[in-house]
Tab-separated table of C-alpha atoms in Angstrom:
chain	number	residue	atom	x	y	z
S	1	UNK	CA	117.294	105.567	81.396
S	2	UNK	CA	118.354	102.189	82.772
S	3	UNK	CA	115.843	102.427	85.617
S	4	UNK	CA	112.932	101.922	83.209
S	5	UNK	CA	112.973	98.149	83.104
S	6	UNK	CA	109.489	97.207	84.274
S	7	UNK	CA	108.730	95.335	87.469
S	8	UNK	CA	111.576	94.763	89.903
S	9	UNK	CA	111.560	92.404	92.874
S	10	UNK	CA	113.163	94.159	95.808
S	11	UNK	CA	114.837	93.150	99.062
S	12	UNK	CA	112.055	95.052	100.893
S	13	UNK	CA	109.668	92.290	99.837
S	14	UNK	CA	107.746	94.297	97.261
S	15	UNK	CA	107.720	94.141	93.505
S	16	UNK	CA	108.370	97.694	92.310
S	17	UNK	CA	106.776	98.889	89.094
S	18	UNK	CA	108.237	102.050	87.622
S	19	UNK	CA	105.144	102.508	85.369
S	20	UNK	CA	107.021	104.951	83.111
S	21	UNK	CA	107.859	103.221	79.833
S	22	UNK	CA	109.983	105.799	78.011
S	23	UNK	CA	111.944	108.890	78.963
S	24	UNK	CA	113.602	110.841	76.171
S	25	UNK	CA	116.074	113.525	77.266
S	26	UNK	CA	118.299	115.524	74.923
S	27	UNK	CA	118.458	118.078	72.153
S	28	UNK	CA	115.656	117.803	69.589
S	29	UNK	CA	113.852	114.867	71.225
S	30	UNK	CA	110.516	116.720	71.027
S	31	UNK	CA	110.338	115.698	67.375
S	32	UNK	CA	110.305	112.024	68.432
S	33	UNK	CA	106.844	112.435	69.932
S	34	UNK	CA	105.199	110.848	66.879
S	35	UNK	CA	107.255	107.702	67.373
S	36	UNK	CA	105.922	107.347	70.914
S	37	UNK	CA	102.354	107.930	69.729
S	38	UNK	CA	102.736	105.060	67.264
S	39	UNK	CA	104.474	102.881	69.852
S	40	UNK	CA	101.490	103.247	72.199
S	41	UNK	CA	98.992	102.530	69.405
S	42	UNK	CA	97.663	106.079	69.093
S	43	UNK	CA	95.699	106.947	65.953
S	44	UNK	CA	94.509	110.444	66.854
S	45	UNK	CA	96.110	112.593	69.543
S	46	UNK	CA	94.568	115.094	71.933
S	47	UNK	CA	96.924	117.956	72.806
S	48	UNK	CA	96.482	119.715	76.151
S	49	UNK	CA	98.363	122.921	76.922
S	50	UNK	CA	97.915	126.508	78.018
S	51	UNK	CA	98.679	129.592	75.953
S	52	UNK	CA	102.196	129.913	77.389
S	53	UNK	CA	103.251	126.271	77.147
S	54	UNK	CA	101.823	125.877	73.652
S	55	UNK	CA	103.889	128.865	72.554
S	56	UNK	CA	106.995	127.147	73.947
S	57	UNK	CA	106.562	123.650	72.497
S	58	UNK	CA	103.159	123.296	70.860
S	59	UNK	CA	104.248	124.059	67.326
S	60	UNK	CA	107.073	121.513	67.491
S	61	UNK	CA	104.662	118.807	68.683
S	62	UNK	CA	102.085	119.741	66.051
S	63	UNK	CA	104.718	119.728	63.306
S	64	UNK	CA	106.050	116.327	64.346
S	65	UNK	CA	102.537	114.841	64.295
S	66	UNK	CA	101.737	116.401	60.938
S	67	UNK	CA	104.955	115.063	59.410
S	68	UNK	CA	103.995	111.583	60.610
S	69	UNK	CA	100.428	111.975	59.266
S	70	UNK	CA	98.954	111.636	62.772
S	71	UNK	CA	95.765	113.727	63.129
S	72	UNK	CA	95.105	115.564	66.360
S	73	UNK	CA	92.692	117.781	68.249
S	74	UNK	CA	93.730	120.250	70.899
S	75	UNK	CA	92.526	122.275	73.836
S	76	UNK	CA	94.573	125.268	74.934
S	77	UNK	CA	93.670	126.935	78.220
S	78	UNK	CA	93.558	130.668	77.507
S	79	UNK	CA	95.323	131.349	80.814
S	80	UNK	CA	97.465	129.265	83.140
S	81	UNK	CA	94.949	126.900	84.778
S	82	UNK	CA	94.568	126.377	88.508
S	83	UNK	CA	94.874	122.818	89.842
S	84	UNK	CA	91.198	122.497	90.666
S	85	UNK	CA	87.870	120.956	89.692
S	86	UNK	CA	87.061	123.742	87.236
S	87	UNK	CA	90.231	123.199	85.192
S	88	UNK	CA	89.819	119.416	85.145
S	89	UNK	CA	86.180	119.812	84.128
S	90	UNK	CA	87.151	122.180	81.323
S	91	UNK	CA	89.700	119.692	79.981
S	92	UNK	CA	87.174	116.854	80.138
S	93	UNK	CA	84.467	118.884	78.407
S	94	UNK	CA	86.810	119.864	75.566
S	95	UNK	CA	88.182	116.338	75.112
S	96	UNK	CA	87.624	114.967	71.615
S	97	UNK	CA	86.278	111.449	72.127
S	98	UNK	CA	87.646	110.400	68.732
S	99	UNK	CA	91.152	110.775	70.218
S	100	UNK	CA	92.859	107.753	71.736
S	101	UNK	CA	96.010	109.255	73.258
S	102	UNK	CA	96.634	112.382	75.372
S	103	UNK	CA	99.712	114.577	74.964
S	104	UNK	CA	100.298	117.170	77.668
S	105	UNK	CA	102.507	120.130	76.780
S	106	UNK	CA	103.617	121.934	79.916
S	107	UNK	CA	104.838	121.338	83.434
S	108	UNK	CA	103.148	121.051	86.843
S	109	UNK	CA	99.464	121.903	86.498
S	110	UNK	CA	99.104	120.887	82.844
S	111	UNK	CA	100.775	117.578	83.645
S	112	UNK	CA	98.534	116.971	86.673
S	113	UNK	CA	95.406	117.686	84.638
S	114	UNK	CA	96.709	115.615	81.726
S	115	UNK	CA	97.290	112.622	83.991
S	116	UNK	CA	93.741	112.858	85.351
S	117	UNK	CA	92.285	113.222	81.837
S	118	UNK	CA	94.263	110.241	80.539
S	119	UNK	CA	93.172	108.183	83.528
S	120	UNK	CA	89.505	109.082	83.035
S	121	UNK	CA	89.570	108.335	79.304
S	122	UNK	CA	91.753	105.214	79.675
S	123	UNK	CA	94.218	106.695	77.191
S	124	UNK	CA	98.006	106.418	76.925
S	125	UNK	CA	99.671	109.612	78.099
S	126	UNK	CA	102.747	111.506	76.936
S	127	UNK	CA	104.013	114.678	78.592
S	128	UNK	CA	106.254	117.087	76.700
S	129	UNK	CA	107.984	119.008	79.472
S	130	UNK	CA	108.431	122.749	79.127
S	131	UNK	CA	110.381	123.360	82.353
S	132	UNK	CA	112.522	121.350	84.809
S	133	UNK	CA	110.252	122.659	87.532
S	134	UNK	CA	109.008	119.685	89.592
S	135	UNK	CA	109.275	115.918	90.097
S	136	UNK	CA	105.727	114.951	89.127
S	137	UNK	CA	106.369	114.174	85.472
S	138	UNK	CA	106.799	110.467	86.207
S	139	UNK	CA	104.479	110.069	89.207
S	140	UNK	CA	101.054	108.445	89.265
S	141	UNK	CA	99.366	111.130	91.345
S	142	UNK	CA	98.124	114.651	90.682
S	143	UNK	CA	98.405	117.483	93.194
S	144	UNK	CA	95.031	119.245	93.197
S	145	UNK	CA	92.873	121.574	95.261
S	146	UNK	CA	89.611	119.906	96.303
S	147	UNK	CA	87.154	121.756	98.547
S	148	UNK	CA	89.933	124.086	99.627
S	149	UNK	CA	92.282	121.268	100.650
S	150	UNK	CA	95.463	120.368	98.796
S	151	UNK	CA	95.351	116.636	98.015
S	152	UNK	CA	97.271	114.077	95.984
S	153	UNK	CA	94.786	112.306	93.742
S	154	UNK	CA	95.547	108.908	92.190
S	155	UNK	CA	95.750	109.488	88.452
S	156	UNK	CA	97.953	107.979	85.740
S	157	UNK	CA	101.682	107.896	85.359
S	158	UNK	CA	102.860	109.109	81.988
S	159	UNK	CA	103.747	106.354	79.564
S	160	UNK	CA	106.351	108.606	78.012
S	161	UNK	CA	108.162	111.746	79.149
S	162	UNK	CA	109.943	114.009	76.679
S	163	UNK	CA	112.502	116.463	78.022
S	164	UNK	CA	113.990	118.404	75.119
S	165	UNK	CA	116.969	120.301	76.495
S	166	UNK	CA	116.579	122.973	73.798
S	167	UNK	CA	113.236	123.784	75.425
S	168	UNK	CA	114.071	123.128	79.065
S	169	UNK	CA	117.191	125.308	79.174
S	170	UNK	CA	115.122	128.342	78.161
S	171	UNK	CA	112.493	127.901	80.885
S	172	UNK	CA	112.037	130.891	83.206
S	173	UNK	CA	114.737	131.021	85.852
S	174	UNK	CA	112.235	130.851	88.712
S	175	UNK	CA	110.732	127.641	87.322
S	176	UNK	CA	114.187	126.093	87.191
S	177	UNK	CA	114.785	127.114	90.801
S	178	UNK	CA	111.419	125.545	91.636
S	179	UNK	CA	112.556	122.197	90.242
S	180	UNK	CA	115.694	122.275	92.349
S	181	UNK	CA	113.646	123.296	95.366
S	182	UNK	CA	111.352	120.301	94.892
S	183	UNK	CA	114.436	118.062	94.933
S	184	UNK	CA	115.992	119.732	97.986
S	185	UNK	CA	112.823	118.744	99.842
S	186	UNK	CA	113.900	115.110	99.565
S	187	UNK	CA	116.508	115.571	102.286
S	188	UNK	CA	113.636	116.000	104.739
S	189	UNK	CA	111.250	113.491	103.172
S	190	UNK	CA	113.732	110.608	103.384
S	191	UNK	CA	114.659	111.571	106.944
S	192	UNK	CA	110.998	111.543	107.978
S	193	UNK	CA	110.293	108.299	106.148
S	194	UNK	CA	113.019	106.551	108.143
S	195	UNK	CA	111.872	108.110	111.427
S	196	UNK	CA	108.260	107.120	110.771
S	197	UNK	CA	109.361	103.576	109.950
S	198	UNK	CA	111.123	103.437	113.304
S	199	UNK	CA	108.280	104.941	115.357
S	200	UNK	CA	105.117	103.721	113.602
S	201	UNK	CA	106.362	100.698	111.660
S	202	UNK	CA	105.425	102.328	108.367
S	203	UNK	CA	106.723	100.546	105.255
S	204	UNK	CA	110.205	101.680	104.196
S	205	UNK	CA	112.475	100.636	101.331
S	206	UNK	CA	116.175	101.449	101.453
S	207	UNK	CA	116.609	100.855	97.724
S	208	UNK	CA	113.947	103.452	96.913
S	209	UNK	CA	115.497	105.845	99.429
S	210	UNK	CA	118.886	105.367	97.772
S	211	UNK	CA	117.370	106.144	94.388
S	212	UNK	CA	116.115	109.450	95.789
S	213	UNK	CA	119.452	110.272	97.420
S	214	UNK	CA	121.214	109.778	94.098
S	215	UNK	CA	118.637	111.933	92.323
S	216	UNK	CA	119.113	114.760	94.842
S	217	UNK	CA	122.882	114.491	94.556
S	218	UNK	CA	122.695	114.763	90.767
S	219	UNK	CA	120.463	117.837	90.969
S	220	UNK	CA	122.540	119.709	93.524
S	221	UNK	CA	125.809	118.925	91.750
S	222	UNK	CA	124.489	120.538	88.567
S	223	UNK	CA	122.590	123.425	90.173
S	224	UNK	CA	124.913	126.184	89.016
S	225	UNK	CA	125.106	124.827	85.462
S	226	UNK	CA	121.337	124.564	85.223
S	227	UNK	CA	120.873	128.249	85.930
S	228	UNK	CA	123.560	129.098	83.366
S	229	UNK	CA	121.676	127.200	80.672
S	230	UNK	CA	124.282	124.447	80.377
S	231	UNK	CA	122.647	121.673	78.343
S	232	UNK	CA	124.367	118.803	80.165
S	233	UNK	CA	123.324	120.264	83.504
S	234	UNK	CA	119.736	120.677	82.294
S	235	UNK	CA	119.681	117.030	81.206
S	236	UNK	CA	121.178	115.841	84.502
S	237	UNK	CA	118.728	117.798	86.647
S	238	UNK	CA	115.730	116.762	84.567
S	239	UNK	CA	116.759	113.122	84.876
S	240	UNK	CA	117.023	113.604	88.635
S	241	UNK	CA	113.467	114.961	88.692
S	242	UNK	CA	112.246	111.964	86.705
S	243	UNK	CA	113.959	109.580	89.124
S	244	UNK	CA	112.060	111.287	91.943
S	245	UNK	CA	108.770	110.391	90.276
S	246	UNK	CA	109.915	106.847	89.536
S	247	UNK	CA	110.827	106.396	93.214
S	248	UNK	CA	107.306	107.384	94.272
S	249	UNK	CA	105.869	104.820	91.874
S	250	UNK	CA	108.255	102.166	93.178
S	251	UNK	CA	107.197	102.823	96.759
S	252	UNK	CA	103.527	103.145	95.862
S	253	UNK	CA	103.238	106.323	97.937
S	254	UNK	CA	104.570	109.874	98.062
S	255	UNK	CA	106.791	109.281	101.111
S	256	UNK	CA	110.126	109.235	99.254
S	257	UNK	CA	109.513	112.703	97.853
S	258	UNK	CA	107.166	114.548	100.185
S	259	UNK	CA	107.112	115.319	103.890
S	260	UNK	CA	106.538	118.220	106.244
S	261	UNK	CA	108.368	120.592	103.889
S	262	UNK	CA	105.691	119.987	101.236
S	263	UNK	CA	103.017	120.619	103.840
S	264	UNK	CA	104.407	124.106	104.457
S	265	UNK	CA	103.764	124.703	100.761
S	266	UNK	CA	100.292	123.138	100.910
S	267	UNK	CA	99.287	125.333	103.860
S	268	UNK	CA	100.443	128.490	102.070
S	269	UNK	CA	98.556	127.390	98.942
S	270	UNK	CA	95.401	126.787	100.967
S	271	UNK	CA	95.628	130.240	102.525
S	272	UNK	CA	96.184	131.715	99.097
S	273	UNK	CA	93.077	129.960	97.829
S	274	UNK	CA	90.961	131.035	100.808
S	275	UNK	CA	92.229	134.532	101.528
S	276	UNK	CA	93.997	135.587	98.325
S	277	UNK	CA	97.374	135.830	100.073
S	278	UNK	CA	100.641	135.616	98.160
S	279	UNK	CA	101.922	132.240	96.943
S	280	UNK	CA	105.020	131.244	95.013
S	281	UNK	CA	105.968	128.287	92.834
S	282	UNK	CA	105.429	124.989	94.640
S	283	UNK	CA	109.091	123.967	94.520
S	284	UNK	CA	110.284	127.328	95.822
S	285	UNK	CA	107.853	127.086	98.735
S	286	UNK	CA	109.095	123.531	99.355
S	287	UNK	CA	112.694	124.777	99.439
S	288	UNK	CA	111.812	127.379	102.069
S	289	UNK	CA	109.808	124.735	103.957
S	290	UNK	CA	112.852	122.474	103.810
S	291	UNK	CA	114.995	125.181	105.392
S	292	UNK	CA	112.440	125.779	108.158
S	293	UNK	CA	112.087	122.034	108.807
S	294	UNK	CA	115.858	121.566	108.911
S	295	UNK	CA	116.168	124.310	111.517
S	296	UNK	CA	113.494	122.607	113.646
S	297	UNK	CA	115.342	119.289	113.399
S	298	UNK	CA	118.511	121.065	114.494
S	299	UNK	CA	116.651	122.371	117.553
S	300	UNK	CA	115.604	118.815	118.392
S	301	UNK	CA	119.253	117.730	118.392
S	302	UNK	CA	119.794	119.799	121.531
S	303	UNK	CA	116.685	118.418	123.193
S	304	UNK	CA	116.642	115.903	126.016
S	305	UNK	CA	113.238	114.180	125.722
S	306	UNK	CA	111.165	114.429	128.898
S	307	UNK	CA	108.537	111.717	129.411
S	308	UNK	CA	106.566	113.589	132.066
S	309	UNK	CA	106.491	116.793	130.027
S	310	UNK	CA	105.301	114.930	126.920
S	311	UNK	CA	102.565	113.067	128.761
S	312	UNK	CA	101.336	116.232	130.476
S	313	UNK	CA	101.318	118.163	127.205
S	314	UNK	CA	99.179	115.554	125.453
S	315	UNK	CA	96.792	115.174	128.386
S	316	UNK	CA	96.269	118.940	128.484
S	317	UNK	CA	96.075	119.408	124.702
S	318	UNK	CA	92.782	121.097	123.850
S	319	UNK	CA	91.778	119.590	120.509
S	320	UNK	CA	88.685	121.751	120.049
S	321	UNK	CA	90.727	124.862	120.698
S	322	UNK	CA	93.221	123.672	118.086
S	323	UNK	CA	90.390	123.181	115.600
S	324	UNK	CA	89.136	126.705	116.374
S	325	UNK	CA	92.499	128.212	115.421
S	326	UNK	CA	92.781	125.900	112.414
S	327	UNK	CA	89.466	127.183	111.057
S	328	UNK	CA	90.531	130.781	111.599
S	329	UNK	CA	93.877	130.131	109.935
S	330	UNK	CA	92.716	128.155	106.879
S	331	UNK	CA	89.034	128.889	106.450
S	332	UNK	CA	86.856	126.221	104.860
S	333	UNK	CA	89.915	124.155	103.879
S	334	UNK	CA	90.286	123.258	107.563
S	335	UNK	CA	87.009	121.324	107.592
S	336	UNK	CA	88.338	118.363	105.632
S	337	UNK	CA	91.386	118.202	107.917
S	338	UNK	CA	89.211	118.299	111.022
S	339	UNK	CA	86.870	115.634	109.644
S	340	UNK	CA	89.833	113.383	108.839
S	341	UNK	CA	90.957	113.455	112.470
S	342	UNK	CA	87.886	111.470	113.490
S	343	UNK	CA	89.222	108.609	111.361
S	344	UNK	CA	92.959	109.149	111.824
S	345	UNK	CA	93.101	109.616	115.597
S	346	UNK	CA	96.436	111.433	115.467
S	347	UNK	CA	95.672	113.172	118.766
S	348	UNK	CA	94.334	110.122	120.627
S	349	UNK	CA	95.860	110.356	124.134
S	350	UNK	CA	95.479	106.612	124.604
S	351	UNK	CA	97.718	105.806	121.630
S	352	UNK	CA	100.306	108.460	122.458
S	353	UNK	CA	102.211	106.688	125.294
S	354	UNK	CA	103.127	103.749	123.044
S	355	UNK	CA	104.686	106.050	120.434
S	356	UNK	CA	106.400	108.061	123.140
S	357	UNK	CA	108.097	104.993	124.614
S	358	UNK	CA	109.414	104.036	121.180
S	359	UNK	CA	110.738	107.579	120.683
S	360	UNK	CA	112.427	107.632	124.088
S	361	UNK	CA	114.037	104.214	123.663
S	362	UNK	CA	115.268	105.021	120.141
S	363	UNK	CA	116.184	108.678	120.571
S	364	UNK	CA	119.857	108.194	119.751
S	365	UNK	CA	118.917	106.325	116.593
S	366	UNK	CA	116.535	109.134	115.610
S	367	UNK	CA	119.356	111.633	116.067
S	368	UNK	CA	121.602	109.462	113.913
S	369	UNK	CA	118.990	109.427	111.129
S	370	UNK	CA	118.893	113.226	111.242
S	371	UNK	CA	122.685	113.392	110.945
S	372	UNK	CA	122.754	110.927	108.053
S	373	UNK	CA	119.958	112.390	105.972
S	374	UNK	CA	119.727	116.141	106.502
S	375	UNK	CA	121.787	118.812	104.819
S	376	UNK	CA	122.876	121.301	107.529
S	377	UNK	CA	120.822	124.473	107.419
S	378	UNK	CA	123.924	126.587	106.801
S	379	UNK	CA	124.747	124.561	103.669
S	380	UNK	CA	121.142	124.700	102.542
S	381	UNK	CA	121.082	128.475	102.982
S	382	UNK	CA	124.312	128.793	101.020
S	383	UNK	CA	122.837	126.753	98.167
S	384	UNK	CA	119.666	128.849	98.100
S	385	UNK	CA	121.791	132.004	98.154
S	386	UNK	CA	123.790	130.711	95.182
S	387	UNK	CA	120.503	130.103	93.349
S	388	UNK	CA	119.284	133.590	94.311
S	389	UNK	CA	116.265	131.818	95.786
S	390	UNK	CA	114.106	132.922	98.743
S	391	UNK	CA	115.204	131.703	102.164
S	392	UNK	CA	112.163	132.742	104.184
S	393	UNK	CA	108.438	133.259	103.894
S	394	UNK	CA	108.982	137.002	103.910
S	395	UNK	CA	111.222	136.812	100.860
S	396	UNK	CA	108.341	135.118	99.017
S	397	UNK	CA	105.935	137.874	100.068
S	398	UNK	CA	104.279	135.686	102.717
S	399	UNK	CA	103.782	137.127	106.207
S	400	UNK	CA	106.528	135.648	108.392
S	401	UNK	CA	104.296	135.962	111.456
S	402	UNK	CA	102.233	132.993	110.232
S	403	UNK	CA	105.185	130.580	110.005
S	404	UNK	CA	104.775	129.095	113.532
S	405	UNK	CA	101.077	128.372	112.936
S	406	UNK	CA	101.945	127.030	109.485
S	407	UNK	CA	104.260	124.506	111.116
S	408	UNK	CA	101.663	123.499	113.705
S	409	UNK	CA	99.070	123.041	110.965
S	410	UNK	CA	101.261	120.727	108.884
S	411	UNK	CA	100.450	117.789	111.151
S	412	UNK	CA	96.792	118.036	110.098
S	413	UNK	CA	97.263	117.824	106.317
S	414	UNK	CA	97.516	114.007	106.077
S	415	UNK	CA	97.691	110.981	108.314
S	416	UNK	CA	101.440	110.898	107.809
S	417	UNK	CA	103.985	110.901	110.610
S	418	UNK	CA	106.011	114.064	110.027
S	419	UNK	CA	108.210	116.410	112.044
S	420	UNK	CA	105.348	118.403	113.570
S	421	UNK	CA	103.780	115.197	114.877
S	422	UNK	CA	107.087	114.167	116.409
S	423	UNK	CA	107.216	117.556	118.175
S	424	UNK	CA	103.638	117.037	119.382
S	425	UNK	CA	104.485	113.580	120.712
S	426	UNK	CA	107.494	115.043	122.551
S	427	UNK	CA	105.367	117.836	124.012
S	428	UNK	CA	107.626	120.530	122.539
S	429	UNK	CA	105.417	121.833	119.747
S	430	UNK	CA	104.969	125.197	121.479
S	431	UNK	CA	108.699	125.455	122.267
S	432	UNK	CA	109.873	125.424	118.647
S	433	UNK	CA	111.265	128.731	117.413
S	434	UNK	CA	110.543	129.703	113.804
């Protein structure tokens, strides 16, 4: 991939570092894993997988290492691990300290754990992808559950990513849909990044945003071929997912790839963790969250902002009452969100008028950003229908009655200016129909 050329000085004023050194995509590339091990100075490899992912690609990796006379140890989770402290601790405890390079064999959770393990052991890291299911292969963060809260932990970007199309094209259909769903989310994330830049002055880079737009375009153009097992489509979509991770590294934050639509998914995951309610693949939940968010943005297009209404709403907002409902809705996971508000001050009524004046004076520009960045909800629904993907919480087995509270809770996940915070600033949070 031409994008992997080290540090780049950008017009935004930053020097972007892609971090990823090598990305091999194509038929049979899994057998080139030994070459990457040698390139990164590895003498003994540690393989990390679960029973399912090892069955898909573990033997190929093992064979390639054996042929190259590279010794290895391995730890295979007996079941698919959860992204939590227990799984990370298990990987750390089974790590062979004589190993000097980590090779993950899997997709989302295995990759997230592998990146943390490589970071802790100061080892080079290679991920052999088993599904085109998400955009985190090339990112430097790991999505984990900590004390009931979904967080993005700084970890290590893979040095090398291997996407063998012979493996990827046979991934379960729902995992392939998940990867596309994770990319569809970028329509909202880029929109929100631009809006936040306008309202809060948050850092924004148009070159990184353009990289994401191109990645999304590549994925959506090849959506039908991916689900038919077309090898060229699989390669194109996987490359798009890698570019999503590279863009996050360039920006130094998750903004280019994650916004309110991801927070829908995080909230549902937190409820699943606390109450045992149904959850789906992360990317599928993000796709449904993207559709919900797009419909909210479309409601805002018909809104005439009202200064007096917004000011009255914020002055009358009962924060303790909100925290009461947040605790009931999320359980112990709400505590970290509530504690963060003391530092973040998202609901500070003194700071609100300044943001509101910016919103009011730039409303037409905000509307223009929505028009430029968002895929209309009708087109998004048609794409999800073509993919035979869920289009609502109910179709994922999640109670649709909780969707409004899910949306209201998204503003508490991080100190990030997202759609739900814009609705709060406008005083229309309770008016939104979902």
